[in-house]
Coordinates of C-alpha atoms in Angstrom, one line a residue:
X108 CA -30.0 -43.3 -107.6
X109 CA -31.1 -39.5 -107.9
X110 CA -32.3 -40.4 -104.4
X111 CA -29.1 -41.9 -102.6
X112 CA -27.5 -38.9 -103.9
X113 CA -29.4 -36.3 -102.3
X114 CA -29.6 -39.0 -99.1
X115 CA -25.9 -38.1 -98.9
X116 CA -25.4 -34.4 -99.9
X117 CA -28.5 -34.4 -96.8
X118 CA -26.2 -37.0 -94.2
X119 CA -23.5 -34.2 -95.5
X120 CA -25.0 -31.2 -94.6
X121 CA -26.1 -32.4 -91.2
X122 CA -22.2 -34.2 -90.7
X123 CA -20.7 -30.9 -90.8
X124 CA -23.3 -28.6 -88.8
X125 CA -22.3 -31.6 -85.3
X126 CA -18.9 -30.6 -86.5
X127 CA -18.9 -26.9 -86.8
X128 CA -20.8 -27.6 -83.0
X129 CA -18.2 -30.0 -81.9
X130 CA -14.7 -27.0 -83.3
X131 CA -17.2 -24.4 -81.4
X132 CA -16.7 -26.6 -78.1
X133 CA -13.7 -27.9 -78.4
X134 CA -12.6 -23.9 -78.5
X135 CA -14.7 -22.6 -75.7
X136 CA -12.9 -25.6 -73.5
X137 CA -9.9 -24.2 -74.3
X138 CA -10.3 -21.4 -73.2
X139 CA -12.1 -22.2 -70.4
X140 CA -8.9 -24.2 -68.7
X141 CA -6.4 -21.4 -68.2
X142 CA -8.0 -19.8 -66.8
X143 CA -8.6 -23.6 -64.6
X144 CA -5.6 -24.0 -64.9
X145 CA -4.9 -21.3 -63.2
X146 CA -6.9 -21.0 -60.4
X147 CA -5.1 -24.1 -58.9
X148 CA -1.5 -22.4 -59.4
X149 CA -3.3 -19.1 -57.7
X150 CA -5.0 -21.2 -54.4
X151 CA -1.4 -23.5 -54.4
X152 CA 0.6 -21.0 -52.7
X153 CA -2.1 -20.5 -49.8
X154 CA -2.2 -24.3 -49.4
X155 CA 1.0 -24.7 -49.4
X156 CA 1.2 -23.0 -46.1
X157 CA -1.8 -24.4 -44.3
X158 CA -0.1 -28.0 -44.4
X159 CA 3.3 -26.6 -43.3
X160 CA 1.4 -24.6 -40.6
X161 CA -0.9 -27.6 -39.6
X162 CA 1.9 -30.5 -40.0
X163 CA 3.6 -27.9 -37.1
X164 CA 0.9 -28.9 -35.1
X165 CA 0.7 -32.2 -35.9
X166 CA 3.9 -33.6 -35.4
X167 CA 5.2 -31.0 -32.9
X168 CA 2.6 -30.4 -30.6
X169 CA 0.8 -33.9 -28.7
X170 CA -2.5 -33.1 -29.6
X171 CA -5.5 -35.2 -29.6
X172 CA -8.2 -34.1 -31.5
X173 CA -11.0 -34.9 -33.5
X174 CA -10.0 -34.4 -36.8
X175 CA -7.0 -36.2 -36.0
X176 CA -6.9 -38.9 -34.3
X177 CA -7.7 -42.7 -36.1
X178 CA -10.3 -45.2 -35.4
X179 CA -9.4 -48.4 -34.2
X180 CA -12.3 -50.1 -36.4
X181 CA -14.1 -47.6 -38.8
X182 CA -17.6 -48.4 -38.6
X183 CA -19.0 -46.2 -41.1
X184 CA -17.2 -44.2 -43.9
X185 CA -18.2 -41.3 -46.0
X186 CA -17.1 -40.2 -50.5
X187 CA -16.9 -37.2 -51.5
X188 CA -17.2 -38.5 -55.2
X189 CA -16.9 -35.2 -57.4
X190 CA -18.0 -35.3 -61.5
X191 CA -19.9 -33.8 -64.2
X192 CA -22.2 -31.8 -64.6
X193 CA -22.2 -32.0 -68.0
X194 CA -21.0 -34.7 -71.2
X195 CA -19.3 -35.3 -73.9
X196 CA -15.7 -34.8 -72.2
X197 CA -14.2 -38.2 -73.0
X198 CA -14.2 -40.8 -69.7
X199 CA -14.3 -38.6 -67.7
X200 CA -16.9 -38.3 -65.0
X201 CA -16.7 -42.8 -66.2
X202 CA -14.0 -43.7 -64.8
X203 CA -14.2 -41.2 -61.5
X204 CA -17.0 -43.1 -60.8
X205 CA -15.8 -46.4 -61.4
X206 CA -12.4 -45.8 -59.1
X207 CA -15.7 -44.8 -56.2
X208 CA -17.7 -47.3 -57.0
X209 CA -14.0 -49.7 -56.1
X210 CA -13.2 -47.9 -53.2
X211 CA -17.1 -48.9 -52.6
X212 CA -16.5 -52.3 -52.5
X213 CA -13.3 -51.8 -50.8
X214 CA -15.1 -50.2 -47.7
X215 CA -17.7 -52.4 -47.4
X216 CA -15.6 -55.8 -47.8
X217 CA -14.3 -54.3 -44.3
X218 CA -17.8 -54.5 -43.1
X219 CA -17.8 -50.6 -43.6
X220 CA -21.8 -48.6 -43.8
X221 CA -20.5 -46.7 -47.0
X222 CA -22.4 -43.1 -47.5
X223 CA -23.0 -41.3 -50.4
X224 CA -21.5 -37.3 -51.3
X225 CA -21.5 -36.8 -54.5
X226 CA -21.1 -32.8 -56.6
X227 CA -21.8 -32.9 -60.5
X228 CA -25.0 -33.5 -62.1
X229 CA -22.9 -36.9 -63.9
X230 CA -22.8 -39.1 -61.1
X231 CA -26.1 -38.3 -58.9
X232 CA -27.6 -39.5 -62.5
X233 CA -25.6 -42.7 -62.0
X234 CA -26.7 -43.2 -58.4
X235 CA -29.7 -42.6 -58.9
X236 CA -30.8 -44.6 -62.1
X237 CA -29.7 -47.8 -60.0
X238 CA -31.7 -45.9 -57.4
X239 CA -28.8 -46.1 -54.9
X240 CA -29.0 -43.0 -52.5
X241 CA -27.6 -39.5 -52.0
X242 CA -27.2 -38.3 -48.3
X243 CA -26.8 -35.1 -50.3
X244 CA -25.8 -33.4 -53.8
X245 CA -23.9 -29.9 -55.5
X246 CA -24.3 -29.4 -58.6
X247 CA -24.0 -26.4 -60.9
X248 CA -20.5 -25.8 -60.8
X249 CA -18.1 -28.3 -61.8
X250 CA -16.7 -26.2 -64.2
X251 CA -15.8 -23.4 -62.8
X252 CA -15.6 -24.1 -58.7
X253 CA -15.5 -21.4 -56.2
X254 CA -13.8 -21.2 -52.8
X255 CA -18.1 -21.3 -51.4
X256 CA -18.6 -24.2 -52.7
X257 CA -15.9 -25.5 -51.2
X258 CA -16.7 -24.3 -47.4
X259 CA -20.2 -25.3 -47.9
X260 CA -19.6 -28.7 -48.6
X261 CA -16.9 -29.5 -46.0
X262 CA -19.8 -27.8 -43.6
X263 CA -21.6 -30.1 -44.5
X264 CA -18.8 -32.8 -44.6
X265 CA -17.0 -31.7 -41.1
X266 CA -20.6 -31.8 -39.0
X267 CA -21.1 -35.4 -40.8
X268 CA -17.6 -36.3 -39.4
X269 CA -18.1 -34.8 -35.9
X270 CA -21.5 -36.4 -34.7
X271 CA -21.5 -39.5 -33.1
X272 CA -21.6 -43.1 -36.3
X273 CA -25.2 -43.8 -33.5
X274 CA -26.4 -40.9 -34.4
X275 CA -25.9 -41.2 -37.8
X276 CA -21.8 -40.0 -38.0
X277 CA -18.8 -41.4 -40.6
X278 CA -15.3 -42.7 -38.4
X279 CA -13.9 -41.7 -42.5
X280 CA -14.1 -39.5 -45.0
X281 CA -12.5 -40.4 -48.8
X282 CA -12.2 -37.6 -51.8
X283 CA -12.2 -39.5 -54.9
X284 CA -11.4 -36.9 -58.0
X285 CA -10.4 -36.7 -61.2
X286 CA -6.1 -34.8 -60.9
X287 CA -4.9 -33.0 -63.2
X288 CA -1.3 -34.0 -64.6
X289 CA -1.3 -32.5 -68.4
X290 CA -3.3 -31.7 -70.8
X291 CA -2.7 -35.0 -72.3
X292 CA -3.0 -37.2 -68.8
X293 CA -5.3 -36.7 -66.4
X294 CA -5.9 -39.7 -63.4
X295 CA -8.2 -40.5 -61.6
X296 CA -7.5 -40.9 -57.3
X297 CA -9.0 -41.2 -54.4
X298 CA -7.5 -39.7 -50.6
X299 CA -9.1 -40.3 -47.3
X300 CA -9.6 -36.5 -45.8
X301 CA -10.6 -37.7 -42.3
X302 CA -9.3 -38.1 -40.4
X303 CA -6.9 -35.7 -41.5
X304 CA -3.5 -37.3 -43.4
X305 CA -0.7 -34.6 -43.6
X306 CA 2.8 -35.5 -44.2
X307 CA 1.4 -36.4 -48.2
X308 CA 0.4 -32.2 -48.5
X309 CA 1.8 -31.2 -51.9
X310 CA 5.5 -29.1 -50.6
X311 CA 7.3 -25.9 -52.9
X312 CA 9.5 -27.1 -56.4
X313 CA 12.6 -25.3 -54.1
X314 CA 11.5 -26.9 -50.7
X315 CA 12.8 -30.1 -49.4
X316 CA 10.8 -32.2 -46.1
X317 CA 13.4 -30.7 -43.5
X318 CA 11.3 -26.8 -44.7
X319 CA 7.5 -28.8 -44.5
X320 CA 7.7 -28.2 -40.5
X321 CA 8.9 -25.2 -39.0
X322 CA 9.4 -23.5 -36.1
X323 CA 6.4 -21.5 -34.9
X324 CA 5.0 -20.0 -31.7
X325 CA 1.1 -20.3 -31.6
X326 CA -1.0 -17.8 -29.9
X327 CA -2.9 -17.4 -27.4
X328 CA -2.3 -21.8 -27.2
X329 CA -2.1 -24.3 -29.8
X330 CA -5.2 -25.6 -29.3
X331 CA -7.0 -22.4 -30.3
X332 CA -5.0 -22.2 -33.2
X333 CA -5.5 -25.8 -34.4
X334 CA -9.1 -25.3 -34.7
X335 CA -9.4 -22.9 -36.3
X336 CA -7.0 -23.9 -39.0
X337 CA -8.3 -27.5 -39.6
X338 CA -11.4 -27.0 -40.4
X339 CA -9.5 -23.6 -43.3
X340 CA -7.1 -27.3 -44.2
X341 CA -10.7 -29.3 -45.0
X342 CA -11.8 -26.7 -47.0
X343 CA -8.9 -25.9 -49.1
X344 CA -8.5 -29.9 -49.6
X345 CA -11.8 -30.6 -51.1
X346 CA -12.1 -26.5 -53.3
X347 CA -8.6 -28.1 -54.6
X348 CA -10.2 -31.5 -55.4
X349 CA -12.5 -29.0 -56.8
X350 CA -10.1 -27.5 -59.0
X351 CA -8.0 -30.2 -60.2
X352 CA -11.2 -31.6 -61.4
X353 CA -12.5 -28.7 -63.1
X354 CA -9.0 -28.6 -65.3
X355 CA -9.5 -32.3 -65.5
X356 CA -13.2 -32.2 -66.9
X357 CA -11.4 -29.9 -69.5
X358 CA -9.5 -30.3 -70.9
X359 CA -11.4 -34.6 -71.3
X360 CA -14.3 -32.2 -73.3
X361 CA -11.6 -30.2 -75.2
X362 CA -9.6 -33.3 -76.7
X363 CA -13.0 -35.7 -77.2
X364 CA -14.0 -32.8 -78.5
X365 CA -10.7 -32.3 -81.4
X366 CA -11.6 -36.3 -82.2
X367 CA -14.9 -35.8 -83.1
X368 CA -13.9 -32.5 -84.9
X369 CA -11.7 -35.2 -86.8
X370 CA -14.2 -37.3 -87.5
X371 CA -16.4 -35.7 -88.9
X372 CA -14.1 -34.4 -91.2
X373 CA -13.1 -37.6 -92.4
X374 CA -16.9 -38.6 -92.9
X375 CA -17.9 -35.0 -95.0
X376 CA -15.0 -36.3 -97.0
X377 CA -16.2 -39.7 -96.9
X378 CA -19.5 -38.7 -98.3
X379 CA -18.4 -35.9 -100.8
X380 CA -16.6 -38.7 -102.5
X381 CA -19.7 -40.8 -102.0
X382 CA -21.4 -38.7 -103.9
X383 CA -19.8 -38.3 -106.2
X384 CA -19.8 -41.8 -107.2
X385 CA -23.0 -41.3 -107.2
X386 CA -23.3 -38.5 -109.2
X387 CA -21.0 -40.1 -111.2
X388 CA -23.0 -43.2 -112.2
X389 CA -26.6 -41.2 -112.7
X390 CA -24.9 -38.7 -115.5
X391 CA -22.9 -42.8 -117.1
X392 CA -26.8 -43.8 -117.1
X393 CA -28.3 -40.3 -118.2
X394 CA -26.1 -40.5 -121.6
X395 CA -26.7 -44.2 -121.8
X396 CA -30.1 -43.0 -122.1
X397 CA -29.8 -40.9 -124.5
X398 CA -27.2 -42.7 -126.9
X399 CA -30.0 -45.0 -126.4
X400 CA -33.2 -43.2 -127.2
X401 CA -31.4 -41.3 -130.4
X402 CA -30.0 -45.9 -131.0
X403 CA -34.0 -46.3 -132.2
X404 CA -34.7 -43.6 -133.5
X405 CA -32.7 -43.4 -136.5
X406 CA -33.0 -47.2 -136.6

């Protein structure tokens, strides 16, 4: 019985240590998610105005640009998968990987060859474990992405898209990331990024669709302005996806760590009851042995 009591106490101490770690991780995620939300919110005005300018160019002017022209029968597509660098975030990475796998299967069924680009160590490990090819990957910034990270990724993807398919280029580019809806809801989303689709771009809360394409005067000409705006637009959309995914990752980690902390507390209470019962049984056995010994001596 004494050995059992020791084991219960050691296990309770171990669970208490784990609880302190999960509680600390919960607080860290809670403090960082505010910064991630503020970063995504701060980037929204720039995104909105950039989308309005590109929308005006794409809809008002009859311009044929490589980033705007659809291929009738695409042969090769690229998928940018945004995952996390670390675990302990619940089903965050698993959900977005599942969405990427569904998109991969859909494109393959259409007869397309799919090329994978990945951000985040979890996605890289998933494909490495299954020995599936990855064209290029980026890691180390999943919870704190910067515009420089997005610009680096967009440069690689734009070069791949503008290259002919005969030379290893792609006809379409898709981004699979996690959209931050609220602290309790984050959903995996797959968006076609290239050729550009600007009609689904975010608008302001007080602006209707009639204000999406205002009248602009472009100098020196619309083609030159479009050549300058489209790479910025692509980098901005990737940056927005990274920011949304970062906020979603932190929210998932906070929720997972809170659940782990609550479960640890419940286990500590259960082990405490079991330890008390074991101690009571040990005391009862000792008293019984003393009374039995005293009776034997008196006889």
